[in-house]
PDB file of C-alpha atoms in Angstrom:
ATOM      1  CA  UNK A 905       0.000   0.000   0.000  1.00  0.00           C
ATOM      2  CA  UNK A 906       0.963   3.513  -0.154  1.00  0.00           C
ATOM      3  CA  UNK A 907       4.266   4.249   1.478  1.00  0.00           C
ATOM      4  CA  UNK A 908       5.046   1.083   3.224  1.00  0.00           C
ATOM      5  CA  UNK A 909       7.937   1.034   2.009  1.00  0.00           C
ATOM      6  CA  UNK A 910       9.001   4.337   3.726  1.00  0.00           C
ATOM      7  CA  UNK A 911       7.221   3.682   6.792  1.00  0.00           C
ATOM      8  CA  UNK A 912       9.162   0.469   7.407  1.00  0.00           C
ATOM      9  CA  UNK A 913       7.193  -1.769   8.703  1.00  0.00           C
ATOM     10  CA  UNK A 914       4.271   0.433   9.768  1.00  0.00           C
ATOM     11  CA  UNK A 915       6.068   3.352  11.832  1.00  0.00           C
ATOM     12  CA  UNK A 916       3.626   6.016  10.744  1.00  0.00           C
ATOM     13  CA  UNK A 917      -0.242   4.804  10.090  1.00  0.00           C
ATOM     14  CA  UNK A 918      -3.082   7.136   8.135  1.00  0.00           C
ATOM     15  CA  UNK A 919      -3.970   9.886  10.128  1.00  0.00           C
ATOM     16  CA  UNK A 920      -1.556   9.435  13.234  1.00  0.00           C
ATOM     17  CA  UNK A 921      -0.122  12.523  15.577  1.00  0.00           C
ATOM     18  CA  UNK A 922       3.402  12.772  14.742  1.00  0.00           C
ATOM     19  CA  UNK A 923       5.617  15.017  16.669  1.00  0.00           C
ATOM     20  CA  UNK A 924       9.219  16.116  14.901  1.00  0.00           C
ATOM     21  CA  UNK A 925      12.114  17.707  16.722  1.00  0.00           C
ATOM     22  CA  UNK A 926      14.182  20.389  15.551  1.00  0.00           C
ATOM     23  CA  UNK A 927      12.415  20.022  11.740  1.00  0.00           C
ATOM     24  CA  UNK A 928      13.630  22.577  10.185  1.00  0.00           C
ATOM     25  CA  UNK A 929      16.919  20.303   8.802  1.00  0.00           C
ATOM     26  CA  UNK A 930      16.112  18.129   5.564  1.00  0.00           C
ATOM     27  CA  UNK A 931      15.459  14.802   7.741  1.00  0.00           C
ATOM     28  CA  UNK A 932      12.971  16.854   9.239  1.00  0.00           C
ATOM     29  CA  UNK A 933      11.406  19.104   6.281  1.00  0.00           C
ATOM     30  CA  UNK A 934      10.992  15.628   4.346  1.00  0.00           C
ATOM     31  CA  UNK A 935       9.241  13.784   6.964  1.00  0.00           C
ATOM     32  CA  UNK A 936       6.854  16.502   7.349  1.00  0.00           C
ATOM     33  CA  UNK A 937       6.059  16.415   3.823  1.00  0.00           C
ATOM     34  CA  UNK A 938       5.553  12.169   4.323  1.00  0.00           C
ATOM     35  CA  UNK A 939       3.432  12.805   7.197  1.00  0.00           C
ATOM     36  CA  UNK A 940       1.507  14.952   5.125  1.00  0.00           C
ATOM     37  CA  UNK A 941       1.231  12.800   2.006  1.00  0.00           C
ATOM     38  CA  UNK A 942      -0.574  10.463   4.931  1.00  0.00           C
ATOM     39  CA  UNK A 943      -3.011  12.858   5.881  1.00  0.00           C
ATOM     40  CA  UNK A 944      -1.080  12.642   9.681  1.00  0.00           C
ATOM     41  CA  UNK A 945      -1.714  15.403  12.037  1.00  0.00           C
ATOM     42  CA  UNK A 946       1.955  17.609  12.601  1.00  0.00           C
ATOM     43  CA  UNK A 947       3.100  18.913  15.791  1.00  0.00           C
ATOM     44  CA  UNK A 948       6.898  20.365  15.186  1.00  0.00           C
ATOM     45  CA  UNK A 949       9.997  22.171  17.053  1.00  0.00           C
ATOM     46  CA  UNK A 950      12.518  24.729  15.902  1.00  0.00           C
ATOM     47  CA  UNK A 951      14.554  27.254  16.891  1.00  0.00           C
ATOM     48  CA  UNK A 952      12.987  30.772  15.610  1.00  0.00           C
ATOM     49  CA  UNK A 953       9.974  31.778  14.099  1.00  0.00           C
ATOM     50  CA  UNK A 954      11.601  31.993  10.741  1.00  0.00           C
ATOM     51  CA  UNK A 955      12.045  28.749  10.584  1.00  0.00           C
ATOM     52  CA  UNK A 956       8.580  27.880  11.870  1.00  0.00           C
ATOM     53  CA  UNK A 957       6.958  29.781   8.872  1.00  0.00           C
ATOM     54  CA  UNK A 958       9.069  27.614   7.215  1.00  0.00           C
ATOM     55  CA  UNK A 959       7.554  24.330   8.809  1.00  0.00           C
ATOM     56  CA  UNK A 960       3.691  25.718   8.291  1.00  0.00           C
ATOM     57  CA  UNK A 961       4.727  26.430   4.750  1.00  0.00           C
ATOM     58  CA  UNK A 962       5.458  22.381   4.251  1.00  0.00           C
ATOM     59  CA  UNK A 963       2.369  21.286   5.876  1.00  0.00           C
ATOM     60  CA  UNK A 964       3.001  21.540   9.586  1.00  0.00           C
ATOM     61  CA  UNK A 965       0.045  22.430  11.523  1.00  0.00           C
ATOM     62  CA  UNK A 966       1.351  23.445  15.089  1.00  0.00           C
ATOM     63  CA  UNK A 967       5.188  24.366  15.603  1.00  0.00           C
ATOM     64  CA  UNK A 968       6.779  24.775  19.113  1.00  0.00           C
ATOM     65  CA  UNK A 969      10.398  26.048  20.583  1.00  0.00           C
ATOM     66  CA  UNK A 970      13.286  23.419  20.543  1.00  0.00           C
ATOM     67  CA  UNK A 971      14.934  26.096  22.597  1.00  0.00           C
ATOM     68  CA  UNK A 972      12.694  25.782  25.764  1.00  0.00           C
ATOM     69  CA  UNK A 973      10.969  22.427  27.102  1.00  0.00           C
ATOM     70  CA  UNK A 974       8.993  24.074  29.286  1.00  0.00           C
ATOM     71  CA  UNK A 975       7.240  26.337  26.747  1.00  0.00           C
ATOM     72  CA  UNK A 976       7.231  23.301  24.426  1.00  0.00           C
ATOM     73  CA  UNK A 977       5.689  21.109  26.907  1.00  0.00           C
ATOM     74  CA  UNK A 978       3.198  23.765  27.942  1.00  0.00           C
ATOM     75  CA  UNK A 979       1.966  24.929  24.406  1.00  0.00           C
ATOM     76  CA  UNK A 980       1.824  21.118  22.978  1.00  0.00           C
ATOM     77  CA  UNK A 981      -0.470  20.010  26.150  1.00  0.00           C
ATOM     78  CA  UNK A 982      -2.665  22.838  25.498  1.00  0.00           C
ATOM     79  CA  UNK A 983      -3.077  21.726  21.563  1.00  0.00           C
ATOM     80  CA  UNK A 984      -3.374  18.000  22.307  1.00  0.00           C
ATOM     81  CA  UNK A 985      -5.771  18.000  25.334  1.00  0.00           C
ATOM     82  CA  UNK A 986      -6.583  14.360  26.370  1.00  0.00           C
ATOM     83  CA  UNK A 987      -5.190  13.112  22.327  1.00  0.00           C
ATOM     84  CA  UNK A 988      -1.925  11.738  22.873  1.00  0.00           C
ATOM     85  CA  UNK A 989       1.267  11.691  20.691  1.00  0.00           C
ATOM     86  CA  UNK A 990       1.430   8.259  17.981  1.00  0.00           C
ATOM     87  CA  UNK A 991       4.875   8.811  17.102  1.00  0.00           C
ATOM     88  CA  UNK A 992       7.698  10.918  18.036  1.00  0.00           C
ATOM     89  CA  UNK A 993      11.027  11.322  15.695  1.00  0.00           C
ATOM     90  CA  UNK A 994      13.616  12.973  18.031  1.00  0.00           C
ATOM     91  CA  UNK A 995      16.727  14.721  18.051  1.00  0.00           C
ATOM     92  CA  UNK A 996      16.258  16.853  21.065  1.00  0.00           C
ATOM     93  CA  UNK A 997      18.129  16.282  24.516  1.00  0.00           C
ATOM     94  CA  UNK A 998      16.838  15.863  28.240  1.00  0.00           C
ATOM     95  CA  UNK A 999      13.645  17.452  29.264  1.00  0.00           C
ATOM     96  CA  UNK A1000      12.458  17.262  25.543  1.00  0.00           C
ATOM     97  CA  UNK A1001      12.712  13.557  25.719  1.00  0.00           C
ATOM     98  CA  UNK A1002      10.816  13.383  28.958  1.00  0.00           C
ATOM     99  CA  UNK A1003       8.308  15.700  28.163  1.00  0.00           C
ATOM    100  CA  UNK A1004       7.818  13.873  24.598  1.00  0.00           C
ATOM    101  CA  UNK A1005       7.756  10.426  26.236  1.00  0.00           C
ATOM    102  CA  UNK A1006       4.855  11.425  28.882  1.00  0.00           C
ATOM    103  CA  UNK A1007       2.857  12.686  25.529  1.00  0.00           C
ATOM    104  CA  UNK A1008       2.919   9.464  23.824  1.00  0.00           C
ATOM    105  CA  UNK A1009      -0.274   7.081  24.111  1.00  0.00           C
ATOM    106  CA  UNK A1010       0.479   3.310  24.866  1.00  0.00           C
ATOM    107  CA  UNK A1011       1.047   2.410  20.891  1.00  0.00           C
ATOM    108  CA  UNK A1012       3.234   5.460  21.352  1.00  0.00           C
ATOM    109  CA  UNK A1013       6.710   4.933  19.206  1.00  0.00           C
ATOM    110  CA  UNK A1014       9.834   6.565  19.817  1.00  0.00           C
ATOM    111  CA  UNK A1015      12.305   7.371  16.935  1.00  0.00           C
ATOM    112  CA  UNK A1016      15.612   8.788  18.092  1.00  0.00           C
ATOM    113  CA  UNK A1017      18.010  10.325  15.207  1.00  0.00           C
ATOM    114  CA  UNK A1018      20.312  11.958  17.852  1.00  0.00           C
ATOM    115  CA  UNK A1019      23.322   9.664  19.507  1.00  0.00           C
ATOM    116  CA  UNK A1020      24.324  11.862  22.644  1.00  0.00           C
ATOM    117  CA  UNK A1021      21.473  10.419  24.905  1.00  0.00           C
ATOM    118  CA  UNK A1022      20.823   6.862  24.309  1.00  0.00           C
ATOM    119  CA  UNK A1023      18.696   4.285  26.664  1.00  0.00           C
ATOM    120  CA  UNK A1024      17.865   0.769  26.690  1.00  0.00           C
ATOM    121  CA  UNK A1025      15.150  -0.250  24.437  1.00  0.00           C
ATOM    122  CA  UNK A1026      13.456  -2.738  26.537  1.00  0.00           C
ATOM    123  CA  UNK A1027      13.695  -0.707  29.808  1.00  0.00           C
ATOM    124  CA  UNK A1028      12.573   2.004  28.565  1.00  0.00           C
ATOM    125  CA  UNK A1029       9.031   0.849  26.629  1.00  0.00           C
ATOM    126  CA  UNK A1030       8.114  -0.799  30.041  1.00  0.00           C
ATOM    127  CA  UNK A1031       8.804   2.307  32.011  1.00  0.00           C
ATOM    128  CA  UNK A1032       6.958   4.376  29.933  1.00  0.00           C
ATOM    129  CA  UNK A1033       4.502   2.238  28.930  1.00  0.00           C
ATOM    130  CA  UNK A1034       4.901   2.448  24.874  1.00  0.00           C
ATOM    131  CA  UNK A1035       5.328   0.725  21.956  1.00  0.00           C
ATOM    132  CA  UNK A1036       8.671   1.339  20.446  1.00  0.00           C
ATOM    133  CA  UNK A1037      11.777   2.684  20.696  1.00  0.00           C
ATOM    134  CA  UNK A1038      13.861   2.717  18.396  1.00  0.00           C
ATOM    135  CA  UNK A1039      17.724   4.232  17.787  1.00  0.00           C
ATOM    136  CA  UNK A1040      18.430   4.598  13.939  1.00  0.00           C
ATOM    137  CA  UNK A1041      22.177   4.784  13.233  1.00  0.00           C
ATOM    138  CA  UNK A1042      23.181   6.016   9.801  1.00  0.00           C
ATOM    139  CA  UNK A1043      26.407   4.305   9.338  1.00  0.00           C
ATOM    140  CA  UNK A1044      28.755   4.015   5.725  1.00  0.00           C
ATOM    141  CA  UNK A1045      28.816  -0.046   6.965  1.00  0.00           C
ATOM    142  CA  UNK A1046      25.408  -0.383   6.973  1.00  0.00           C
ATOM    143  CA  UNK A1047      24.251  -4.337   6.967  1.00  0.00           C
ATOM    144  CA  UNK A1048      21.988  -5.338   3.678  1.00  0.00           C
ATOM    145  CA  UNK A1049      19.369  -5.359   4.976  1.00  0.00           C
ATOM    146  CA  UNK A1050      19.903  -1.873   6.442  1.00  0.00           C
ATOM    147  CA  UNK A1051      20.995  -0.480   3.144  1.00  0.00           C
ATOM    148  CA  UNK A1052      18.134  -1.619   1.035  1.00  0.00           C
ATOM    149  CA  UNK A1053      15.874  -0.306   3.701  1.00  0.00           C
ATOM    150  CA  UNK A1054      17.692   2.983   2.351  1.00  0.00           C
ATOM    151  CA  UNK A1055      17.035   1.825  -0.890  1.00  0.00           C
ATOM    152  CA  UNK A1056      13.467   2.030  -0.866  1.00  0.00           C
ATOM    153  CA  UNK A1057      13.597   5.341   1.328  1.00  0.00           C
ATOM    154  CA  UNK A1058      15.142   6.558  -1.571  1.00  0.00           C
ATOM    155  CA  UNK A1059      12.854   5.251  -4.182  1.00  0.00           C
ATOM    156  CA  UNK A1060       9.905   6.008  -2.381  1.00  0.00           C
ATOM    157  CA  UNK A1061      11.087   9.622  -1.836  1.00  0.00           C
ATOM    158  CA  UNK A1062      11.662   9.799  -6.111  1.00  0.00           C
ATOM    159  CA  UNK A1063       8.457   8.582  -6.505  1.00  0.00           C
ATOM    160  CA  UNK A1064       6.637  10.825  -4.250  1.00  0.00           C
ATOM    161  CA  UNK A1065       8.493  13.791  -5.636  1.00  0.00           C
ATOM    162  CA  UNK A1066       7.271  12.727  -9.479  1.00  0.00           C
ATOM    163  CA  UNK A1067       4.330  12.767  -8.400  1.00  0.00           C
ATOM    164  CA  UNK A1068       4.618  16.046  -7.297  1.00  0.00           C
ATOM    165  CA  UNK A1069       3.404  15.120  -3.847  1.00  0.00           C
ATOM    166  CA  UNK A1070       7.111  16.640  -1.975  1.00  0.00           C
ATOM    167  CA  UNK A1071       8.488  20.019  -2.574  1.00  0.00           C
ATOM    168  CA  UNK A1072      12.348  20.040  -2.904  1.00  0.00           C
ATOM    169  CA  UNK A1073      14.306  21.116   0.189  1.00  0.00           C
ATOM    170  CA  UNK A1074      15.994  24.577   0.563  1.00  0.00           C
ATOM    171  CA  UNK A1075      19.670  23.583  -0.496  1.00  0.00           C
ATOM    172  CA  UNK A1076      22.845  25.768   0.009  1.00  0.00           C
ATOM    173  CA  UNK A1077      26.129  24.840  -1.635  1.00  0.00           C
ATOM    174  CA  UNK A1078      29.595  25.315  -0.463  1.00  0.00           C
ATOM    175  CA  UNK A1079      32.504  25.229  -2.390  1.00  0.00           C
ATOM    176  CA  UNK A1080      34.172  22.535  -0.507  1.00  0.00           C
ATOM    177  CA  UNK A1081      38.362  23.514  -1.087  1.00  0.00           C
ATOM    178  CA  UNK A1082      37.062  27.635  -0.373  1.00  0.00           C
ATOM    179  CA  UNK A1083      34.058  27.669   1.530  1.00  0.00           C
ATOM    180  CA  UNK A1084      33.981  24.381   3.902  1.00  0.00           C
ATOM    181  CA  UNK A1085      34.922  26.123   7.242  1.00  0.00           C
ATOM    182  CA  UNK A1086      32.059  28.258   6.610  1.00  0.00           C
ATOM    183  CA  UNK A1087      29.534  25.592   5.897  1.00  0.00           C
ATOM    184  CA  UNK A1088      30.388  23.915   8.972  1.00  0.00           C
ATOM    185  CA  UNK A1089      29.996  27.714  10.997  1.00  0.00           C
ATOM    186  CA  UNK A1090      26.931  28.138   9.396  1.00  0.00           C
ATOM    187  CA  UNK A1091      25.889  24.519  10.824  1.00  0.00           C
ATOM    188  CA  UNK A1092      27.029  24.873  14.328  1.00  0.00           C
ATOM    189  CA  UNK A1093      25.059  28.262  14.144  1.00  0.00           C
ATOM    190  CA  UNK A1094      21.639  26.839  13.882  1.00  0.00           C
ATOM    191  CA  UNK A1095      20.653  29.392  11.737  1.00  0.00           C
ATOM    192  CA  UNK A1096      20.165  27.041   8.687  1.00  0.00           C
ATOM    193  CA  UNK A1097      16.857  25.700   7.389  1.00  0.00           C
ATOM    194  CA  UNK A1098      17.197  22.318   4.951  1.00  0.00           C
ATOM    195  CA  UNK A1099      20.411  21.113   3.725  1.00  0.00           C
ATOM    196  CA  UNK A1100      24.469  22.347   3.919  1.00  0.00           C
ATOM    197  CA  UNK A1101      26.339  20.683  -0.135  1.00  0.00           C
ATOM    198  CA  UNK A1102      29.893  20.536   0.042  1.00  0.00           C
ATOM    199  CA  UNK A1103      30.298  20.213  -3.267  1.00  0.00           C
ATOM    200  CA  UNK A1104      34.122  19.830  -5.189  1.00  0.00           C
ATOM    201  CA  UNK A1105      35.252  22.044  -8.103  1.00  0.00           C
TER     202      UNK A1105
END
């Protein structure tokens, strides 16, 4: 069926509440536009309001501070009322993983893209009661299995943008032998929305 593929295995269902961290980067402008194509409700985080016009402008429909959990927390509880979170894709640190953990419902799944604040799998579905959770390591020595999983990411994604149903992502390029230290200032600045090309020549 549509997008299986993408959703591996049946992360994201019709019509779910997805919550995306920090999704103003490509990962996060492209899984927007998936959770759109799905007809998914979108709760998102970012950094400044530029960047949350941004989000609304690819389909998200409520967008929150990455910069304060507190404020997050507050704002999303006031949107969700009693509805609770299907599916969280994280990158965020600390409180936001609390915060986003106590939101998710009991088919609740966890996604985490970051690698500074890891926990057990098992330990931490029974403490909190949910689903999945699930660590996704992009590696260059990915197993088969792991890199045709990409493989149909990919093709999915090509399809999907044929079809007109995904807007390209806002791209700067960098000239990598002139211009790589300031790519990588621009990165650690957080002022970026999509994707940072190194490209050669």
């Amino acid at each position: 069926s549509k997008g299986d593929d993408f959703r591996g295995g049946g992360a994201l269902q019709q019509g779910e509440h997805i919550l995306i961290h920090a999704a103003s980067g490509g990962v996060g402008l492209l899984a927007i536009q998936f959770a759109r194509s799905l007809g998914c409700i979108i709760y998102a985080t970012t950094s400044s309001e530029r960047k949350a016009k941004v989000l609304r402008s690819y389909g998200a429909h409520y967008v929150f501070s990455s910069r304060n959990p507190e404020s997050f927390l507050s704002g999303i509880t006031q949107v969700l009322g009693a509805q609770k979170l299907d599916l969280v894709l994280n990158s965020l640190t600390g409180n936001f993983i609390k915060y986003s953990l106590e939101l998710l419902g009991p088919n609740g799944r966890f996604i985490e893209l970051g690698r500074t604040e890891l926990y057990n799998p098992g330990e931490l579905e029974s403490e909190w009661n949910i689903k999945k959770y699930v660590v996704i390591k992009w590696e260059y020595n990915m197993a088969d299995n792991q890199q045709l999983c990409v493989q149909q990411l990919e093709s999915a994604v090509a399809n999907k943008k044929k079809l007109g149903l995904y807007r390209p992502l806002p791209v700067k390029l960098f000239d990598f032998a002139l211009e790589y230290e300031d790519a990588f200032a621009l990165m650690r600045s957080g002022i970026h929305v999509g994707k940072l090309v190194l490209q050669h020549g």
